[in-house]
PDB file of N, CA and C in Angstrom:
ATOM      1  N   MET A 131     -32.494 -27.598  -8.755  1.00  0.00           N
ATOM      2  CA  MET A 131     -31.626 -27.128  -7.718  1.00  0.00           C
ATOM      3  C   MET A 131     -30.667 -28.073  -7.724  1.00  0.00           C
ATOM      4  N   ILE A 132     -30.294 -28.512  -8.911  1.00  0.00           N
ATOM      5  CA  ILE A 132     -28.668 -29.394  -9.077  1.00  0.00           C
ATOM      6  C   ILE A 132     -28.111 -27.689  -9.617  1.00  0.00           C
ATOM      7  N   ALA A 133     -29.295 -27.670 -11.231  1.00  0.00           N
ATOM      8  CA  ALA A 133     -28.635 -26.239 -12.198  1.00  0.00           C
ATOM      9  C   ALA A 133     -27.959 -24.840 -10.841  1.00  0.00           C
ATOM     10  N   TYR A 134     -28.758 -24.848 -10.372  1.00  0.00           N
ATOM     11  CA  TYR A 134     -28.610 -23.529  -8.768  1.00  0.00           C
ATOM     12  C   TYR A 134     -27.236 -23.825  -8.344  1.00  0.00           C
ATOM     13  N   ILE A 135     -27.117 -24.798  -7.914  1.00  0.00           N
ATOM     14  CA  ILE A 135     -25.983 -25.303  -7.441  1.00  0.00           C
ATOM     15  C   ILE A 135     -24.663 -25.182  -8.404  1.00  0.00           C
ATOM     16  N   GLU A 136     -24.612 -25.385  -9.348  1.00  0.00           N
ATOM     17  CA  GLU A 136     -24.245 -25.570 -10.928  1.00  0.00           C
ATOM     18  C   GLU A 136     -23.594 -24.402 -11.007  1.00  0.00           C
ATOM     19  N   SER A 137     -24.219 -23.453 -10.648  1.00  0.00           N
ATOM     20  CA  SER A 137     -24.327 -22.503 -11.681  1.00  0.00           C
ATOM     21  C   SER A 137     -23.564 -21.189 -10.466  1.00  0.00           C
ATOM     22  N   HIS A 138     -24.166 -20.776  -8.768  1.00  0.00           N
ATOM     23  CA  HIS A 138     -23.044 -20.726  -8.437  1.00  0.00           C
ATOM     24  C   HIS A 138     -22.605 -21.233  -7.332  1.00  0.00           C
ATOM     25  N   THR A 139     -21.524 -22.627  -7.806  1.00  0.00           N
ATOM     26  CA  THR A 139     -19.910 -22.948  -6.902  1.00  0.00           C
ATOM     27  C   THR A 139     -19.299 -22.066  -8.218  1.00  0.00           C
ATOM     28  N   PRO A 140     -19.220 -21.611  -8.847  1.00  0.00           N
ATOM     29  CA  PRO A 140     -17.674 -21.210  -9.447  1.00  0.00           C
ATOM     30  C   PRO A 140     -17.663 -19.808  -8.902  1.00  0.00           C
ATOM     31  N   LEU A 141     -19.051 -18.825  -8.427  1.00  0.00           N
ATOM     32  CA  LEU A 141     -19.233 -17.848  -8.220  1.00  0.00           C
ATOM     33  C   LEU A 141     -18.085 -18.218  -6.214  1.00  0.00           C
ATOM     34  N   LEU A 142     -18.703 -19.362  -5.390  1.00  0.00           N
ATOM     35  CA  LEU A 142     -18.819 -19.080  -4.591  1.00  0.00           C
ATOM     36  C   LEU A 142     -17.075 -20.162  -4.553  1.00  0.00           C
ATOM     37  N   LEU A 143     -16.250 -20.572  -5.292  1.00  0.00           N
ATOM     38  CA  LEU A 143     -15.132 -21.138  -4.683  1.00  0.00           C
ATOM     39  C   LEU A 143     -14.751 -19.783  -5.760  1.00  0.00           C
ATOM     40  N   SER A 144     -14.852 -18.730  -6.169  1.00  0.00           N
ATOM     41  CA  SER A 144     -14.016 -17.489  -6.407  1.00  0.00           C
ATOM     42  C   SER A 144     -14.133 -16.279  -5.388  1.00  0.00           C
ATOM     43  N   VAL A 145     -14.729 -16.010  -4.950  1.00  0.00           N
ATOM     44  CA  VAL A 145     -15.485 -15.505  -4.152  1.00  0.00           C
ATOM     45  C   VAL A 145     -14.769 -16.158  -2.402  1.00  0.00           C
ATOM     46  N   LEU A 146     -15.044 -16.794  -2.116  1.00  0.00           N
ATOM     47  CA  LEU A 146     -14.567 -17.204  -0.633  1.00  0.00           C
ATOM     48  C   LEU A 146     -12.931 -17.067  -0.541  1.00  0.00           C
ATOM     49  N   PRO A 147     -12.455 -17.655  -1.080  1.00  0.00           N
ATOM     50  CA  PRO A 147     -10.645 -17.288  -0.803  1.00  0.00           C
ATOM     51  C   PRO A 147     -10.254 -15.995  -0.805  1.00  0.00           C
ATOM     52  N   ARG A 148     -10.563 -14.802  -1.263  1.00  0.00           N
ATOM     53  CA  ARG A 148     -10.717 -13.846  -1.175  1.00  0.00           C
ATOM     54  C   ARG A 148     -11.287 -13.057  -0.222  1.00  0.00           C
ATOM     55  N   ILE A 149     -12.341 -13.387   0.797  1.00  0.00           N
ATOM     56  CA  ILE A 149     -12.996 -12.821   1.871  1.00  0.00           C
ATOM     57  C   ILE A 149     -12.448 -13.415   3.073  1.00  0.00           C
ATOM     58  N   ILE A 150     -12.138 -15.271   2.687  1.00  0.00           N
ATOM     59  CA  ILE A 150     -11.958 -15.984   4.252  1.00  0.00           C
ATOM     60  C   ILE A 150     -10.285 -14.491   4.658  1.00  0.00           C
ATOM     61  N   PRO A 151      -9.851 -15.482   3.940  1.00  0.00           N
ATOM     62  CA  PRO A 151      -8.518 -14.395   5.011  1.00  0.00           C
ATOM     63  C   PRO A 151      -8.764 -13.230   5.823  1.00  0.00           C
ATOM     64  N   PHE A 152      -9.516 -12.053   5.206  1.00  0.00           N
ATOM     65  CA  PHE A 152      -9.664 -11.123   5.444  1.00  0.00           C
ATOM     66  C   PHE A 152     -10.808 -10.993   7.091  1.00  0.00           C
ATOM     67  N   TYR A 153     -11.419 -12.283   8.097  1.00  0.00           N
ATOM     68  CA  TYR A 153     -11.533 -12.611   8.732  1.00  0.00           C
ATOM     69  C   TYR A 153     -10.719 -12.817   9.430  1.00  0.00           C
ATOM     70  N   VAL A 154     -10.068 -14.153   8.412  1.00  0.00           N
ATOM     71  CA  VAL A 154      -9.288 -14.627   9.619  1.00  0.00           C
ATOM     72  C   VAL A 154      -8.342 -13.578   9.780  1.00  0.00           C
ATOM     73  N   LEU A 155      -6.820 -12.982   8.986  1.00  0.00           N
ATOM     74  CA  LEU A 155      -5.999 -12.297   9.235  1.00  0.00           C
ATOM     75  C   LEU A 155      -6.530 -11.463  10.209  1.00  0.00           C
ATOM     76  N   ARG A 156      -7.760 -10.189   9.949  1.00  0.00           N
ATOM     77  CA  ARG A 156      -7.484  -9.134  10.398  1.00  0.00           C
ATOM     78  C   ARG A 156      -7.143  -8.837  11.816  1.00  0.00           C
ATOM     79  N   PRO A 157      -7.892  -9.677  12.700  1.00  0.00           N
ATOM     80  CA  PRO A 157      -6.970  -9.179  14.506  1.00  0.00           C
ATOM     81  C   PRO A 157      -5.747  -9.334  14.614  1.00  0.00           C
ATOM     82  N   THR A 158      -4.783 -10.437  13.948  1.00  0.00           N
ATOM     83  CA  THR A 158      -3.722 -11.292  13.628  1.00  0.00           C
ATOM     84  C   THR A 158      -2.434 -10.290  13.309  1.00  0.00           C
ATOM     85  N   LEU A 159      -3.116  -9.422  12.274  1.00  0.00           N
ATOM     86  CA  LEU A 159      -2.013  -8.417  11.468  1.00  0.00           C
ATOM     87  C   LEU A 159      -1.724  -6.925  12.063  1.00  0.00           C
ATOM     88  N   PRO A 160      -0.573  -6.955  11.666  1.00  0.00           N
ATOM     89  CA  PRO A 160       0.207  -5.843  13.042  1.00  0.00           C
ATOM     90  C   PRO A 160       0.045  -4.403  12.762  1.00  0.00           C
ATOM     91  N   GLY A 161      -0.215  -3.156  13.183  1.00  0.00           N
ATOM     92  CA  GLY A 161      -1.039  -2.119  12.961  1.00  0.00           C
ATOM     93  C   GLY A 161       0.214  -2.012  11.651  1.00  0.00           C
ATOM     94  N   TRP A 162       1.030  -1.848  11.515  1.00  0.00           N
ATOM     95  CA  TRP A 162       2.540  -1.485  11.207  1.00  0.00           C
ATOM     96  C   TRP A 162       1.168  -1.575   9.402  1.00  0.00           C
ATOM     97  N   LEU A 163       0.824  -3.270   9.111  1.00  0.00           N
ATOM     98  CA  LEU A 163       1.243  -3.769   7.986  1.00  0.00           C
ATOM     99  C   LEU A 163      -0.159  -3.228   7.679  1.00  0.00           C
ATOM    100  N   ARG A 164      -1.154  -3.111   8.568  1.00  0.00           N
ATOM    101  CA  ARG A 164      -2.631  -2.365   7.580  1.00  0.00           C
ATOM    102  C   ARG A 164      -2.838  -1.318   7.644  1.00  0.00           C
ATOM    103  N   ASP A 165      -1.523  -0.504   7.936  1.00  0.00           N
ATOM    104  CA  ASP A 165      -1.444   0.786   7.616  1.00  0.00           C
ATOM    105  C   ASP A 165      -0.725   0.931   6.382  1.00  0.00           C
ATOM    106  N   TRP A 166       0.382   0.058   5.842  1.00  0.00           N
ATOM    107  CA  TRP A 166       0.990  -0.803   4.936  1.00  0.00           C
ATOM    108  C   TRP A 166      -0.406  -0.993   3.581  1.00  0.00           C
ATOM    109  N   LEU A 167      -0.616  -1.253   3.935  1.00  0.00           N
ATOM    110  CA  LEU A 167      -2.248  -2.003   3.495  1.00  0.00           C
ATOM    111  C   LEU A 167      -3.199  -1.010   3.109  1.00  0.00           C
ATOM    112  N   ASN A 168      -3.173   0.178   3.474  1.00  0.00           N
ATOM    113  CA  ASN A 168      -4.043   0.596   2.735  1.00  0.00           C
ATOM    114  C   ASN A 168      -3.599   1.646   1.437  1.00  0.00           C
ATOM    115  N   PHE A 169      -2.382   1.449   1.132  1.00  0.00           N
ATOM    116  CA  PHE A 169      -1.883   2.349  -0.043  1.00  0.00           C
ATOM    117  C   PHE A 169      -2.063   0.959  -1.465  1.00  0.00           C
ATOM    118  N   VAL A 170      -2.633   0.214  -0.430  1.00  0.00           N
ATOM    119  CA  VAL A 170      -2.889  -0.966  -1.984  1.00  0.00           C
ATOM    120  C   VAL A 170      -3.690  -0.256  -2.937  1.00  0.00           C
ATOM    121  N   PRO A 171      -4.718   0.170  -2.762  1.00  0.00           N
ATOM    122  CA  PRO A 171      -6.085   0.795  -3.331  1.00  0.00           C
ATOM    123  C   PRO A 171      -5.482   1.893  -4.667  1.00  0.00           C
ATOM    124  N   ALA A 172      -4.474   3.046  -3.752  1.00  0.00           N
ATOM    125  CA  ALA A 172      -3.760   3.170  -4.709  1.00  0.00           C
ATOM    126  C   ALA A 172      -2.778   3.706  -5.327  1.00  0.00           C
ATOM    127  N   ALA A 173      -1.699   2.377  -5.053  1.00  0.00           N
ATOM    128  CA  ALA A 173      -1.349   1.381  -6.087  1.00  0.00           C
ATOM    129  C   ALA A 173      -1.615   0.776  -7.180  1.00  0.00           C
ATOM    130  N   VAL A 174      -2.722   0.470  -6.722  1.00  0.00           N
ATOM    131  CA  VAL A 174      -3.357  -0.143  -8.115  1.00  0.00           C
ATOM    132  C   VAL A 174      -3.845   0.785  -9.335  1.00  0.00           C
ATOM    133  N   MET A 175      -4.890   1.302  -8.414  1.00  0.00           N
ATOM    134  CA  MET A 175      -5.473   2.140  -9.438  1.00  0.00           C
ATOM    135  C   MET A 175      -4.390   3.276 -10.379  1.00  0.00           C
ATOM    136  N   ALA A 176      -3.339   3.766  -9.037  1.00  0.00           N
ATOM    137  CA  ALA A 176      -2.102   4.496 -10.326  1.00  0.00           C
ATOM    138  C   ALA A 176      -1.226   3.637 -11.606  1.00  0.00           C
ATOM    139  N   ALA A 177      -1.411   2.070 -11.080  1.00  0.00           N
ATOM    140  CA  ALA A 177      -0.901   1.469 -12.441  1.00  0.00           C
ATOM    141  C   ALA A 177      -1.606   0.938 -13.135  1.00  0.00           C
ATOM    142  N   LEU A 178      -2.964   1.121 -13.366  1.00  0.00           N
ATOM    143  CA  LEU A 178      -4.184   1.572 -13.835  1.00  0.00           C
ATOM    144  C   LEU A 178      -4.236   2.397 -15.095  1.00  0.00           C
ATOM    145  N   VAL A 179      -3.550   3.690 -14.528  1.00  0.00           N
ATOM    146  CA  VAL A 179      -4.056   4.806 -14.899  1.00  0.00           C
ATOM    147  C   VAL A 179      -3.145   5.518 -16.030  1.00  0.00           C
ATOM    148  N   PHE A 180      -1.975   4.999 -15.005  1.00  0.00           N
ATOM    149  CA  PHE A 180      -0.221   5.183 -15.823  1.00  0.00           C
ATOM    150  C   PHE A 180      -0.366   5.292 -17.374  1.00  0.00           C
ATOM    151  N   PRO A 181      -0.198   3.877 -17.650  1.00  0.00           N
ATOM    152  CA  PRO A 181      -0.095   3.845 -19.627  1.00  0.00           C
ATOM    153  C   PRO A 181      -1.193   4.273 -19.970  1.00  0.00           C
ATOM    154  N   ASP A 182      -2.543   4.558 -19.620  1.00  0.00           N
ATOM    155  CA  ASP A 182      -3.318   5.499 -20.912  1.00  0.00           C
ATOM    156  C   ASP A 182      -3.067   6.431 -20.702  1.00  0.00           C
ATOM    157  N   VAL A 183      -2.552   7.735 -19.668  1.00  0.00           N
ATOM    158  CA  VAL A 183      -2.416   8.921 -19.280  1.00  0.00           C
ATOM    159  C   VAL A 183      -1.138   8.792 -20.643  1.00  0.00           C
ATOM    160  N   PHE A 184       0.069   8.074 -20.009  1.00  0.00           N
ATOM    161  CA  PHE A 184       1.316   8.649 -20.788  1.00  0.00           C
ATOM    162  C   PHE A 184       1.865   8.386 -22.180  1.00  0.00           C
ATOM    163  N   PHE A 185       1.264   6.704 -22.241  1.00  0.00           N
ATOM    164  CA  PHE A 185       0.853   6.426 -23.547  1.00  0.00           C
ATOM    165  C   PHE A 185       0.127   6.576 -24.233  1.00  0.00           C
ATOM    166  N   TYR A 186       0.442   7.951 -25.548  1.00  0.00           N
ATOM    167  CA  TYR A 186      -0.846   8.010 -26.015  1.00  0.00           C
ATOM    168  C   TYR A 186      -0.176   7.676 -28.199  1.00  0.00           C
ATOM    169  N   GLN A 187      -1.172   7.082 -28.333  1.00  0.00           N
ATOM    170  CA  GLN A 187      -1.384   7.043 -30.140  1.00  0.00           C
ATOM    171  C   GLN A 187       0.197   5.971 -30.295  1.00  0.00           C
ATOM    172  N   GLY A 188      -0.185   4.977 -29.111  1.00  0.00           N
ATOM    173  CA  GLY A 188       0.925   3.531 -29.046  1.00  0.00           C
ATOM    174  C   GLY A 188       2.284   4.087 -28.334  1.00  0.00           C
ATOM    175  N   ASN A 189       2.255   5.519 -28.271  1.00  0.00           N
ATOM    176  CA  ASN A 189       3.913   6.144 -27.848  1.00  0.00           C
ATOM    177  C   ASN A 189       4.065   6.155 -26.589  1.00  0.00           C
ATOM    178  N   PHE A 190       5.169   5.700 -25.911  1.00  0.00           N
ATOM    179  CA  PHE A 190       5.597   7.469 -25.034  1.00  0.00           C
ATOM    180  C   PHE A 190       5.481   8.890 -24.981  1.00  0.00           C
ATOM    181  N   SER A 191       5.030   9.120 -24.429  1.00  0.00           N
ATOM    182  CA  SER A 191       4.460  10.877 -24.545  1.00  0.00           C
ATOM    183  C   SER A 191       4.732  11.425 -23.716  1.00  0.00           C
ATOM    184  N   PRO A 192       5.272  12.158 -23.179  1.00  0.00           N
ATOM    185  CA  PRO A 192       5.313  12.852 -21.449  1.00  0.00           C
ATOM    186  C   PRO A 192       5.330  14.427 -22.155  1.00  0.00           C
ATOM    187  N   ASN A 193       5.076  15.271 -23.369  1.00  0.00           N
ATOM    188  CA  ASN A 193       4.155  16.196 -23.601  1.00  0.00           C
ATOM    189  C   ASN A 193       3.339  16.328 -23.030  1.00  0.00           C
ATOM    190  N   PRO A 194       2.832  16.928 -22.904  1.00  0.00           N
ATOM    191  CA  PRO A 194       1.724  17.372 -22.212  1.00  0.00           C
ATOM    192  C   PRO A 194       0.589  18.073 -23.887  1.00  0.00           C
ATOM    193  N   LEU A 195       1.639  19.030 -24.423  1.00  0.00           N
ATOM    194  CA  LEU A 195       1.242  19.157 -24.964  1.00  0.00           C
ATOM    195  C   LEU A 195       0.940  18.564 -26.432  1.00  0.00           C
ATOM    196  N   GLU A 196       1.332  17.561 -27.034  1.00  0.00           N
ATOM    197  CA  GLU A 196       1.247  16.280 -27.393  1.00  0.00           C
ATOM    198  C   GLU A 196       0.181  14.830 -27.199  1.00  0.00           C
ATOM    199  N   ASN A 197      -0.451  15.550 -25.707  1.00  0.00           N
ATOM    200  CA  ASN A 197      -0.767  13.919 -25.409  1.00  0.00           C
ATOM    201  C   ASN A 197      -2.394  14.711 -25.040  1.00  0.00           C
ATOM    202  N   LEU A 198      -3.282  14.210 -25.788  1.00  0.00           N
ATOM    203  CA  LEU A 198      -3.836  15.019 -24.538  1.00  0.00           C
ATOM    204  C   LEU A 198      -4.659  14.581 -23.898  1.00  0.00           C
ATOM    205  N   PHE A 199      -4.568  13.030 -22.839  1.00  0.00           N
ATOM    206  CA  PHE A 199      -4.944  12.349 -21.855  1.00  0.00           C
ATOM    207  C   PHE A 199      -3.702  12.780 -20.843  1.00  0.00           C
ATOM    208  N   LEU A 200      -2.500  13.366 -21.438  1.00  0.00           N
ATOM    209  CA  LEU A 200      -1.797  13.247 -20.170  1.00  0.00           C
ATOM    210  C   LEU A 200      -2.356  15.083 -19.810  1.00  0.00           C
ATOM    211  N   MET A 201      -2.610  15.891 -20.425  1.00  0.00           N
ATOM    212  CA  MET A 201      -3.270  17.508 -20.545  1.00  0.00           C
ATOM    213  C   MET A 201      -4.359  17.005 -19.797  1.00  0.00           C
ATOM    214  N   ALA A 202      -5.597  15.873 -20.384  1.00  0.00           N
ATOM    215  CA  ALA A 202      -7.104  15.869 -19.388  1.00  0.00           C
ATOM    216  C   ALA A 202      -6.615  15.937 -18.283  1.00  0.00           C
ATOM    217  N   ALA A 203      -5.364  14.853 -17.615  1.00  0.00           N
ATOM    218  CA  ALA A 203      -4.906  14.745 -16.349  1.00  0.00           C
ATOM    219  C   ALA A 203      -4.812  15.815 -15.398  1.00  0.00           C
ATOM    220  N   ILE A 204      -3.612  16.202 -16.266  1.00  0.00           N
ATOM    221  CA  ILE A 204      -3.530  17.309 -15.632  1.00  0.00           C
ATOM    222  C   ILE A 204      -4.716  18.550 -14.895  1.00  0.00           C
ATOM    223  N   CYS A 205      -4.940  18.963 -15.867  1.00  0.00           N
ATOM    224  CA  CYS A 205      -6.521  19.499 -15.752  1.00  0.00           C
ATOM    225  C   CYS A 205      -7.402  19.158 -15.243  1.00  0.00           C
ATOM    226  N   THR A 206      -7.128  17.606 -15.045  1.00  0.00           N
ATOM    227  CA  THR A 206      -8.392  17.061 -14.122  1.00  0.00           C
ATOM    228  C   THR A 206      -7.709  17.207 -12.769  1.00  0.00           C
ATOM    229  N   LEU A 207      -6.751  16.924 -11.879  1.00  0.00           N
ATOM    230  CA  LEU A 207      -6.458  16.431 -10.772  1.00  0.00           C
ATOM    231  C   LEU A 207      -6.007  18.575 -10.661  1.00  0.00           C
ATOM    232  N   LEU A 208      -5.875  19.242 -11.376  1.00  0.00           N
ATOM    233  CA  LEU A 208      -6.483  20.898 -10.332  1.00  0.00           C
ATOM    234  C   LEU A 208      -7.570  21.209 -10.310  1.00  0.00           C
ATOM    235  N   PHE A 209      -9.191  20.619 -11.064  1.00  0.00           N
ATOM    236  CA  PHE A 209     -10.039  20.817 -10.958  1.00  0.00           C
ATOM    237  C   PHE A 209     -10.661  20.169 -10.129  1.00  0.00           C
ATOM    238  N   SER A 210     -10.550  18.849  -9.421  1.00  0.00           N
ATOM    239  CA  SER A 210     -10.537  17.797  -8.596  1.00  0.00           C
ATOM    240  C   SER A 210     -10.122  18.715  -7.067  1.00  0.00           C
ATOM    241  N   VAL A 211      -8.943  19.490  -7.452  1.00  0.00           N
ATOM    242  CA  VAL A 211      -8.128  19.852  -5.637  1.00  0.00           C
ATOM    243  C   VAL A 211      -9.344  21.137  -6.023  1.00  0.00           C
ATOM    244  N   ILE A 212      -9.725  22.036  -6.675  1.00  0.00           N
ATOM    245  CA  ILE A 212      -9.928  22.722  -6.503  1.00  0.00           C
ATOM    246  C   ILE A 212     -11.645  22.340  -6.022  1.00  0.00           C
ATOM    247  N   THR A 213     -12.237  21.816  -6.104  1.00  0.00           N
ATOM    248  CA  THR A 213     -13.832  22.054  -6.486  1.00  0.00           C
ATOM    249  C   THR A 213     -13.778  20.751  -5.398  1.00  0.00           C
ATOM    250  N   LYS A 214     -12.965  19.587  -5.435  1.00  0.00           N
ATOM    251  CA  LYS A 214     -13.382  18.658  -4.679  1.00  0.00           C
ATOM    252  C   LYS A 214     -14.654  18.310  -5.154  1.00  0.00           C
ATOM    253  N   ASN A 215     -15.099  17.744  -5.842  1.00  0.00           N
ATOM    254  CA  ASN A 215     -16.464  17.860  -6.209  1.00  0.00           C
ATOM    255  C   ASN A 215     -16.506  15.914  -6.736  1.00  0.00           C
ATOM    256  N   PHE A 216     -16.755  14.913  -6.800  1.00  0.00           N
ATOM    257  CA  PHE A 216     -15.933  13.798  -7.255  1.00  0.00           C
ATOM    258  C   PHE A 216     -16.862  13.281  -8.895  1.00  0.00           C
ATOM    259  N   PHE A 217     -18.054  13.866  -8.684  1.00  0.00           N
ATOM    260  CA  PHE A 217     -18.806  13.992  -9.558  1.00  0.00           C
ATOM    261  C   PHE A 217     -18.686  14.469 -10.760  1.00  0.00           C
ATOM    262  N   GLY A 218     -18.473  15.889 -10.059  1.00  0.00           N
ATOM    263  CA  GLY A 218     -17.867  17.155 -11.113  1.00  0.00           C
ATOM    264  C   GLY A 218     -16.649  16.825 -12.188  1.00  0.00           C
ATOM    265  N   THR A 219     -15.855  15.728 -10.852  1.00  0.00           N
ATOM    266  CA  THR A 219     -13.958  15.612 -11.486  1.00  0.00           C
ATOM    267  C   THR A 219     -14.994  14.895 -12.840  1.00  0.00           C
ATOM    268  N   ILE A 220     -15.303  13.839 -12.695  1.00  0.00           N
ATOM    269  CA  ILE A 220     -15.778  12.757 -14.041  1.00  0.00           C
ATOM    270  C   ILE A 220     -15.852  13.589 -14.958  1.00  0.00           C
ATOM    271  N   VAL A 221     -16.947  14.201 -14.542  1.00  0.00           N
ATOM    272  CA  VAL A 221     -17.634  15.025 -15.441  1.00  0.00           C
ATOM    273  C   VAL A 221     -16.935  15.684 -16.452  1.00  0.00           C
ATOM    274  N   PHE A 222     -16.441  17.259 -16.084  1.00  0.00           N
ATOM    275  CA  PHE A 222     -14.861  17.158 -15.889  1.00  0.00           C
ATOM    276  C   PHE A 222     -14.023  16.775 -17.570  1.00  0.00           C
ATOM    277  N   ALA A 223     -13.541  15.863 -16.635  1.00  0.00           N
ATOM    278  CA  ALA A 223     -12.505  14.834 -17.682  1.00  0.00           C
ATOM    279  C   ALA A 223     -13.418  14.704 -18.891  1.00  0.00           C
ATOM    280  N   MET A 224     -14.500  14.058 -18.815  1.00  0.00           N
ATOM    281  CA  MET A 224     -15.039  13.389 -19.552  1.00  0.00           C
ATOM    282  C   MET A 224     -15.163  14.550 -21.052  1.00  0.00           C
ATOM    283  N   ALA A 225     -15.984  16.214 -20.686  1.00  0.00           N
ATOM    284  CA  ALA A 225     -16.195  17.448 -21.207  1.00  0.00           C
ATOM    285  C   ALA A 225     -14.906  17.316 -21.757  1.00  0.00           C
ATOM    286  N   PHE A 226     -13.916  17.632 -20.858  1.00  0.00           N
ATOM    287  CA  PHE A 226     -12.573  18.105 -21.436  1.00  0.00           C
ATOM    288  C   PHE A 226     -11.745  17.489 -22.737  1.00  0.00           C
ATOM    289  N   VAL A 227     -11.635  15.851 -22.202  1.00  0.00           N
ATOM    290  CA  VAL A 227     -11.059  15.309 -24.105  1.00  0.00           C
ATOM    291  C   VAL A 227     -12.096  15.169 -24.952  1.00  0.00           C
ATOM    292  N   ALA A 228     -13.853  15.030 -24.681  1.00  0.00           N
ATOM    293  CA  ALA A 228     -14.895  15.544 -25.668  1.00  0.00           C
ATOM    294  C   ALA A 228     -14.003  16.462 -26.314  1.00  0.00           C
ATOM    295  N   GLY A 229     -13.945  17.866 -25.398  1.00  0.00           N
ATOM    296  CA  GLY A 229     -13.683  19.815 -26.422  1.00  0.00           C
ATOM    297  C   GLY A 229     -12.620  19.452 -27.096  1.00  0.00           C
ATOM    298  N   MET A 230     -11.508  18.726 -26.681  1.00  0.00           N
ATOM    299  CA  MET A 230     -10.017  18.462 -27.258  1.00  0.00           C
ATOM    300  C   MET A 230     -11.429  17.907 -29.261  1.00  0.00           C
ATOM    301  N   ARG A 231     -11.825  17.233 -28.429  1.00  0.00           N
ATOM    302  CA  ARG A 231     -11.601  15.737 -29.817  1.00  0.00           C
ATOM    303  C   ARG A 231     -12.281  17.013 -31.082  1.00  0.00           C
ATOM    304  N   TYR A 232     -13.686  17.360 -30.276  1.00  0.00           N
ATOM    305  CA  TYR A 232     -14.063  17.801 -31.353  1.00  0.00           C
ATOM    306  C   TYR A 232     -13.671  19.312 -31.951  1.00  0.00           C
ATOM    307  N   LEU A 233     -12.609  20.170 -31.155  1.00  0.00           N
ATOM    308  CA  LEU A 233     -12.195  21.102 -31.670  1.00  0.00           C
ATOM    309  C   LEU A 233     -11.065  20.740 -32.875  1.00  0.00           C
ATOM    310  N   GLY A 234     -10.856  19.306 -32.559  1.00  0.00           N
ATOM    311  CA  GLY A 234      -9.448  18.889 -33.625  1.00  0.00           C
ATOM    312  C   GLY A 234      -8.389  18.828 -32.851  1.00  0.00           C
ATOM    313  N   TRP A 235      -8.229  19.219 -31.496  1.00  0.00           N
ATOM    314  CA  TRP A 235      -6.766  19.811 -31.280  1.00  0.00           C
ATOM    315  C   TRP A 235      -5.979  18.712 -31.074  1.00  0.00           C
ATOM    316  N   MET A 236      -6.619  17.771 -30.404  1.00  0.00           N
ATOM    317  CA  MET A 236      -5.296  16.518 -30.832  1.00  0.00           C
ATOM    318  C   MET A 236      -6.612  15.478 -31.133  1.00  0.00           C
ATOM    319  N   VAL A 237      -6.816  14.598 -31.960  1.00  0.00           N
ATOM    320  CA  VAL A 237      -7.001  14.064 -31.997  1.00  0.00           C
ATOM    321  C   VAL A 237      -6.752  12.485 -31.863  1.00  0.00           C
TER     322      VAL A 237
END
């Protein structure tokens, strides 16, 4: 029993401080703040993806003809807008990068 408590204590100490504010503050947050917080996931995702897309082989490369990942991002964005298929978009992006590397166009 003690081993169970010791192994789950870090989990509780990590998860509870993240969950409790949502239950305590949710009814008291103003509507404009709740609307603003809806943009946080998109901002976090953009912050995670930006370096991988625009920094190619260790250098900042905004030219899609010299940057495989930027070209893949542009083509994948167009594919996702046209098809509106989440799974298909992921498969398309991976196939695009793999195909370009197989063809040796951008290594």
